[in-house]
N, CA, C and O atoms as a MOPAC input file, in Angstrom:
PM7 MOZYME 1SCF
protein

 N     -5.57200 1    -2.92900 1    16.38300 1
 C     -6.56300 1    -1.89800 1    16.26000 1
 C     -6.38400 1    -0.87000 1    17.37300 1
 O     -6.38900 1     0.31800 1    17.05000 1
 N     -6.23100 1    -1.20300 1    18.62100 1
 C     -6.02800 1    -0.54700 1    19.77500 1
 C     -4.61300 1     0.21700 1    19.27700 1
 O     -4.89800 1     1.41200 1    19.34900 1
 N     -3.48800 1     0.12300 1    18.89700 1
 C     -2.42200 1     0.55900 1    17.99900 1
 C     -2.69500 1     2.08400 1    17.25000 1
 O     -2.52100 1     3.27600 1    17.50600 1
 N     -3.15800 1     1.35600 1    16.31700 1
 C     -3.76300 1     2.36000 1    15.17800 1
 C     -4.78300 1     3.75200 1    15.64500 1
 O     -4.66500 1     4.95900 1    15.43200 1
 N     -5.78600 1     2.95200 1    16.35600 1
 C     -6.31600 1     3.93500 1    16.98500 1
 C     -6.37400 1     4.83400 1    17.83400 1
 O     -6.99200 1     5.89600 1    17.75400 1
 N     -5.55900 1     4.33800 1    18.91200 1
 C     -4.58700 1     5.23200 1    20.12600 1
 C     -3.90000 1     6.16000 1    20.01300 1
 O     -3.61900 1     7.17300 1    20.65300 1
 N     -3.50900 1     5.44100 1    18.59300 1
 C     -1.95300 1     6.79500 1    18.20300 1
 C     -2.54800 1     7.88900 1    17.75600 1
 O     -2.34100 1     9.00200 1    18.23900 1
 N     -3.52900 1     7.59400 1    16.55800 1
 C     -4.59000 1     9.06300 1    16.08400 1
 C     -5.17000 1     9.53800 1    17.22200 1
 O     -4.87400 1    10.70200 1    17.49200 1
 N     -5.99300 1     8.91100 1    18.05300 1
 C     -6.83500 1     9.37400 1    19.15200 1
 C     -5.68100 1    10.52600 1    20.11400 1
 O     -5.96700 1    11.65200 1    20.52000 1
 N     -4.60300 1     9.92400 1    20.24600 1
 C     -4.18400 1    10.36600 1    21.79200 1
 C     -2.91300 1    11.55300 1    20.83000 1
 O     -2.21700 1    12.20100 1    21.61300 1
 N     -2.57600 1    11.87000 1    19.04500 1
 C     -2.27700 1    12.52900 1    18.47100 1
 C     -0.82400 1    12.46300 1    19.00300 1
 O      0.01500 1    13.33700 1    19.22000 1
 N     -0.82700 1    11.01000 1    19.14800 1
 C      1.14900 1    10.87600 1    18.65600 1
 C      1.27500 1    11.06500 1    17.27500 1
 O      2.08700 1    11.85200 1    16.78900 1
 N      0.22200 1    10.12200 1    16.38500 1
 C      0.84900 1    10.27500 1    14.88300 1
 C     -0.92600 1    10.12000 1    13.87900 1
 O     -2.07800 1     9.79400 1    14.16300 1
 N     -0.29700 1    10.50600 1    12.85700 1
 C     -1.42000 1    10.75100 1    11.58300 1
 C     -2.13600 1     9.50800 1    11.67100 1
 O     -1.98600 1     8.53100 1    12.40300 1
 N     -2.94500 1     9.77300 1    10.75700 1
 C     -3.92600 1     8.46000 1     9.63100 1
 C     -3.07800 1     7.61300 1     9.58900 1
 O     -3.05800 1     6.54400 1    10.19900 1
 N     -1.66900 1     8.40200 1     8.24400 1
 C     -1.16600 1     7.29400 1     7.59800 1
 C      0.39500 1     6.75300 1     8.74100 1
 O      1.19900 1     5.85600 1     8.49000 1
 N      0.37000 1     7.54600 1     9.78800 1
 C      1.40100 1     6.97500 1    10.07200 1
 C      0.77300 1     5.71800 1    11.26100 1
 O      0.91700 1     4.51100 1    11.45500 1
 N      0.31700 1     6.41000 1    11.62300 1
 C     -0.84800 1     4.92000 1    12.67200 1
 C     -1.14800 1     4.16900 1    11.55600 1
 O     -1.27700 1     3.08100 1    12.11800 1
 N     -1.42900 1     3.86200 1     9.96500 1
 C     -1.35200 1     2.68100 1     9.83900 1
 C      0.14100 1     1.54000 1     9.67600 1
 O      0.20800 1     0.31100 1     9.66200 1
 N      1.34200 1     2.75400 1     9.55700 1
 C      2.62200 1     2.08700 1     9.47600 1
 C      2.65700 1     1.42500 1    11.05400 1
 O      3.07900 1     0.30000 1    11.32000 1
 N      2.13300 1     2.36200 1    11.97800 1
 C      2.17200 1     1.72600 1    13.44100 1
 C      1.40600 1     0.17100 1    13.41500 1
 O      1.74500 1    -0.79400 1    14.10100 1
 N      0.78000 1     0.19800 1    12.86300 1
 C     -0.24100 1    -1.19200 1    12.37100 1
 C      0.26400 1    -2.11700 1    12.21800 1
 O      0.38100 1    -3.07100 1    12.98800 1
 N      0.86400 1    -1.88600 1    10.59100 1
 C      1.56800 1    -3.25100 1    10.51700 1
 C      2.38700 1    -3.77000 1    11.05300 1
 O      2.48700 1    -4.98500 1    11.22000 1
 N      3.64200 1    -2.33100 1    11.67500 1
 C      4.28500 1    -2.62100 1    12.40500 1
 C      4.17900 1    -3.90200 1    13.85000 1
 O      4.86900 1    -4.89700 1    14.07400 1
 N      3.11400 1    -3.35900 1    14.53000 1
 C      2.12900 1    -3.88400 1    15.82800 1
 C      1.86400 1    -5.26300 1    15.14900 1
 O      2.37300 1    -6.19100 1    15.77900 1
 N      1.16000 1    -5.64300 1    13.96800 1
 C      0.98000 1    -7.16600 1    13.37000 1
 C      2.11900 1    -7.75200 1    12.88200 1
 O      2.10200 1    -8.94300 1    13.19600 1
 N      3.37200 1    -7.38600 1    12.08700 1
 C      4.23600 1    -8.22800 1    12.61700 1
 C      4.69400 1    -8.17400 1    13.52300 1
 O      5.79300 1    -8.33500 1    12.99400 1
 N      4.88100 1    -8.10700 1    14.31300 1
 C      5.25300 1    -8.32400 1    15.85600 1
 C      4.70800 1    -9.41200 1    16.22000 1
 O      5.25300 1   -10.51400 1    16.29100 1
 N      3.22700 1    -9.04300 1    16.54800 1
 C      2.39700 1   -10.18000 1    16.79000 1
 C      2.78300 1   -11.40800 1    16.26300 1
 O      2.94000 1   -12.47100 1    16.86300 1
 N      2.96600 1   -11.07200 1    14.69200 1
 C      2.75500 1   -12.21300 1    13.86000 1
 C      4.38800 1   -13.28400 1    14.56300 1
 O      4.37600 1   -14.51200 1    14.48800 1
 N      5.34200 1   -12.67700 1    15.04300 1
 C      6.70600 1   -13.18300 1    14.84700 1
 C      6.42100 1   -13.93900 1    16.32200 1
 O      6.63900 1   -15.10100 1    16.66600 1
 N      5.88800 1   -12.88700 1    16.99900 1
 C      5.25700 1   -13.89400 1    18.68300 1
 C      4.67800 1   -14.83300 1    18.30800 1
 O      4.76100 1   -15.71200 1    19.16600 1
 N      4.13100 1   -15.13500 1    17.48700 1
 C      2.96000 1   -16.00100 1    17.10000 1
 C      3.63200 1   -17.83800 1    16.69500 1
 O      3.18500 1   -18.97300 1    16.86200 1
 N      4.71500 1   -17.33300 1    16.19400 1
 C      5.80400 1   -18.59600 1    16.16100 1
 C      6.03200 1   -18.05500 1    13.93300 1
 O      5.98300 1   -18.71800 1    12.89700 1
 N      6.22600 1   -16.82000 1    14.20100 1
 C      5.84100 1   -16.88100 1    12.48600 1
 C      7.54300 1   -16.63400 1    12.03700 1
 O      8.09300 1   -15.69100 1    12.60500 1
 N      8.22200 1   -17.30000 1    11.22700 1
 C      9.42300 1   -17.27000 1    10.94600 1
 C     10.12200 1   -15.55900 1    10.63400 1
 O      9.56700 1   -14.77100 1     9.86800 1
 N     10.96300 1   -15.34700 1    11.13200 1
 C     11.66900 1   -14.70200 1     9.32200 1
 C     11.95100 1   -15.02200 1     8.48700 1
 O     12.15800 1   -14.01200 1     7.81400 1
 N     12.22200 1   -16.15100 1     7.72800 1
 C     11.87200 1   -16.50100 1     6.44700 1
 C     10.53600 1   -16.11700 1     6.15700 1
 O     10.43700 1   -15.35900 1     5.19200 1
 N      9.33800 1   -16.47800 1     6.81000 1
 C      8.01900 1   -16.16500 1     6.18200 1
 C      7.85100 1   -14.87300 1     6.12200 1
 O      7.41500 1   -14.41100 1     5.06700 1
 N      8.12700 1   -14.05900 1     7.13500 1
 C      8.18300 1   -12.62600 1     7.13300 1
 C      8.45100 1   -12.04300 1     5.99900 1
 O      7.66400 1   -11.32000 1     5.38800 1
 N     10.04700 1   -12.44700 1     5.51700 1
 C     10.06300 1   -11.84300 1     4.35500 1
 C      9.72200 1   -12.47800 1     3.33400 1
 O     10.20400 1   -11.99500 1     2.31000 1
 N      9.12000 1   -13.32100 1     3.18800 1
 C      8.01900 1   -13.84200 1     1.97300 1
 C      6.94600 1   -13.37400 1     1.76500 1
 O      6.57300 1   -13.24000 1     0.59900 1
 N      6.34200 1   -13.08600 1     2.56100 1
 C      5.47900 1   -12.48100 1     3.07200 1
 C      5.34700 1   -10.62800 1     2.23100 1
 O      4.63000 1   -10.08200 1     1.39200 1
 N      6.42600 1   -10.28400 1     3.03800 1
 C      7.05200 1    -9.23200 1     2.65800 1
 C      7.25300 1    -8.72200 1     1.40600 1
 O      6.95200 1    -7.59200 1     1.02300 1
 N      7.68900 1    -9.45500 1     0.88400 1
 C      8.44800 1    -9.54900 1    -0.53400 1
 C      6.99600 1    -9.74100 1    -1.69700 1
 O      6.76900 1    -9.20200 1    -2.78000 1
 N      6.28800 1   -10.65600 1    -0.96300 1
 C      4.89100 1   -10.97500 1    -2.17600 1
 C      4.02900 1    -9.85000 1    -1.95000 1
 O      3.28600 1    -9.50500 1    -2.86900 1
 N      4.02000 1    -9.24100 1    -0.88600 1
 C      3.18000 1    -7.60700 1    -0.74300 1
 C      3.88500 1    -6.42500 1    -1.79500 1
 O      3.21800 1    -5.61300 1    -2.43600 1
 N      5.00600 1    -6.49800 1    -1.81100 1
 C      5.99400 1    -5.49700 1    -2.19700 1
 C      5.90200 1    -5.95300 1    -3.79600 1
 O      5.86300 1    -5.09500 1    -4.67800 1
 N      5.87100 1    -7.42200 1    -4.10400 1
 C      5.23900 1    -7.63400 1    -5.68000 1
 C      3.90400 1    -7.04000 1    -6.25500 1
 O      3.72800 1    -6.49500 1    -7.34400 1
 N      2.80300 1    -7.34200 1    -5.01100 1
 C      1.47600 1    -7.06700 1    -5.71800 1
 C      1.43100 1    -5.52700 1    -5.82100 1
 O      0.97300 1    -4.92600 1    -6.79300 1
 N      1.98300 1    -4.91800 1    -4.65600 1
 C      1.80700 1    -3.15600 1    -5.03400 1
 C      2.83000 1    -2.66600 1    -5.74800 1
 O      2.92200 1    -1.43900 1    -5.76400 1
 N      3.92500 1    -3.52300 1    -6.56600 1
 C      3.95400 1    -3.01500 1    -7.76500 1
 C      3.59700 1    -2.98400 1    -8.87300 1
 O      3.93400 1    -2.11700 1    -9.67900 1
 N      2.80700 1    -3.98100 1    -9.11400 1
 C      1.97200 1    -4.60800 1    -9.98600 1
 C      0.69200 1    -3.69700 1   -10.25500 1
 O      0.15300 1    -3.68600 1   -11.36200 1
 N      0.11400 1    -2.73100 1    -8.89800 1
 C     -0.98900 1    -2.42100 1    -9.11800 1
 C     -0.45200 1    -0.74900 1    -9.19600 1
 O     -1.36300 1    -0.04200 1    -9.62800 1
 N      0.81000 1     0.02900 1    -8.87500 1
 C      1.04700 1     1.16800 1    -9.13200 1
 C      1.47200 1     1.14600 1   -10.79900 1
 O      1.59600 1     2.19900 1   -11.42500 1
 N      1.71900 1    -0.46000 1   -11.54800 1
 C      2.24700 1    -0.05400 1   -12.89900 1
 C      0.79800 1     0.34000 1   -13.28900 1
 O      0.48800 1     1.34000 1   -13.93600 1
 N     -0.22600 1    -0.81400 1   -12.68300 1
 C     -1.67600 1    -0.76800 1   -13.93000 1
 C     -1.98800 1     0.76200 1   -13.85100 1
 O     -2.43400 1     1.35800 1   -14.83100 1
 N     -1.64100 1     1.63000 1   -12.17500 1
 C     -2.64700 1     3.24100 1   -12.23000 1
 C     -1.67200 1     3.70500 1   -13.10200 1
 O     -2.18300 1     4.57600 1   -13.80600 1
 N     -0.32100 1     3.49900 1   -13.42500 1
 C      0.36100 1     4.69900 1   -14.17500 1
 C     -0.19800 1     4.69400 1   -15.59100 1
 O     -0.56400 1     5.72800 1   -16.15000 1
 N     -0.26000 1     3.26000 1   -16.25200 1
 C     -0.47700 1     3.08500 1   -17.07000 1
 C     -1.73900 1     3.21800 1   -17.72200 1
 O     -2.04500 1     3.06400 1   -18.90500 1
 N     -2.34500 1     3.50200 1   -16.82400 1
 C     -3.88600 1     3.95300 1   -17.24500 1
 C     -4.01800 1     6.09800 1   -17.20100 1
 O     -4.90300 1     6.85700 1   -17.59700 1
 N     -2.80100 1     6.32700 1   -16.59100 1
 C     -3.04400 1     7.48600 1   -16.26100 1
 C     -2.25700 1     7.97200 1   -17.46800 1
 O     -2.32800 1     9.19900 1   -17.54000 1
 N     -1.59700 1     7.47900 1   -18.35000 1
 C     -1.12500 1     7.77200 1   -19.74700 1
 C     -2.11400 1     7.44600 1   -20.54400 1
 O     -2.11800 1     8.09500 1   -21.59000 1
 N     -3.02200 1     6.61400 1   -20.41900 1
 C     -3.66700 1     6.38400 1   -21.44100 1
 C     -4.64500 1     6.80900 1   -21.39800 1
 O     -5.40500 1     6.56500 1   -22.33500 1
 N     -5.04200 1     7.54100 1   -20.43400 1
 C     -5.79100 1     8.87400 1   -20.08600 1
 C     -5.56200 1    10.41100 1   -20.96100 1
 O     -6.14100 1    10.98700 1   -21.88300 1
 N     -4.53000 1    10.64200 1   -20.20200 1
 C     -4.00600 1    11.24800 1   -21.13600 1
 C     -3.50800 1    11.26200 1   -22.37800 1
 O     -2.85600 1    12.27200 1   -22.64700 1
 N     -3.64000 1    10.22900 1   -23.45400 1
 C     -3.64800 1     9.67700 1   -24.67500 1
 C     -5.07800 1    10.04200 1   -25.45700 1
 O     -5.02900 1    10.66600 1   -26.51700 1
 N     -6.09600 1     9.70800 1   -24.99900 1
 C     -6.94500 1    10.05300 1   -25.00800 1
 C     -7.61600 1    11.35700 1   -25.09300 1
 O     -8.43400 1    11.66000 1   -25.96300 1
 N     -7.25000 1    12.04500 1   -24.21200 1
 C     -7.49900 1    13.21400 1   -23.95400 1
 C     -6.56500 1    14.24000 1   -24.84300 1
 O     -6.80300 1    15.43700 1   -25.00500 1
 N     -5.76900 1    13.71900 1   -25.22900 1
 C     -4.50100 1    14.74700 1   -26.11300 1
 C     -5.42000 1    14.23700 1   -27.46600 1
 O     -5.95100 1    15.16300 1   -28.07800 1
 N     -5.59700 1    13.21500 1   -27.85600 1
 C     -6.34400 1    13.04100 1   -29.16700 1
 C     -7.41500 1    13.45900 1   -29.50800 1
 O     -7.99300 1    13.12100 1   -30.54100 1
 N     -7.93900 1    14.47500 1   -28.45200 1
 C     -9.43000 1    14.32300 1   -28.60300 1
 C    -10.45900 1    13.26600 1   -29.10600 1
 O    -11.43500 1    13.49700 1   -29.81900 1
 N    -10.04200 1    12.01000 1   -28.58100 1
 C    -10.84600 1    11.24400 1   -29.07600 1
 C    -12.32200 1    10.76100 1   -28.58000 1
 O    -13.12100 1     9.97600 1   -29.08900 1
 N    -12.36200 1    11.41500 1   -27.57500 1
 C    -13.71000 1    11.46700 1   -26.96000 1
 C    -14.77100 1    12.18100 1   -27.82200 1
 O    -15.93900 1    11.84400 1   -28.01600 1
 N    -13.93200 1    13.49800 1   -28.40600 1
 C    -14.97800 1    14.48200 1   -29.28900 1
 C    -15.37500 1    13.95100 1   -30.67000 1
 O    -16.44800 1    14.32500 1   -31.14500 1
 N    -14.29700 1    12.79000 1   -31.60300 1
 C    -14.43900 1    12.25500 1   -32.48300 1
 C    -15.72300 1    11.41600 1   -32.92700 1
 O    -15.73400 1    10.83300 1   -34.01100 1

């Protein structure tokens, strides 16, 4: 937190880049911590699954948005 917040506060870096400073700063921690690289990138790898999982559901809703909206089926 001290990380994240320092960097915006003291305007080394953005929002979003103080939160890359973040995770960055928690694995670190996490690897001090006695946390493998194997787990790391398991870890890694199951994050990198779920946010693709959840950029297919917005695309796919954002077509079917627009599906909708091309049919006028709201006005029907």
């Amino acid at each position: 937190m001290v990380a994240v917040m320092g960097s915006i506060y003291l305007g080394i870096a953005t929002p979003t880049e103080a939160a890359a400073v973040g995770a960055l700063v928690a694995l670190f921690i996490a690897l001090r911590m006695g946390m493998s690289a194997r787990e790391a990138l398991s870890c890694s790898t199951e994050a990198a699954r779920t946010t693709s999982m959840i950029v297919v559901i917005v695309v796919a809703a954002m077509f079917l948005s627009q599906l909708v909206a091309r049919t006028r089926l709201p006005f029907a």
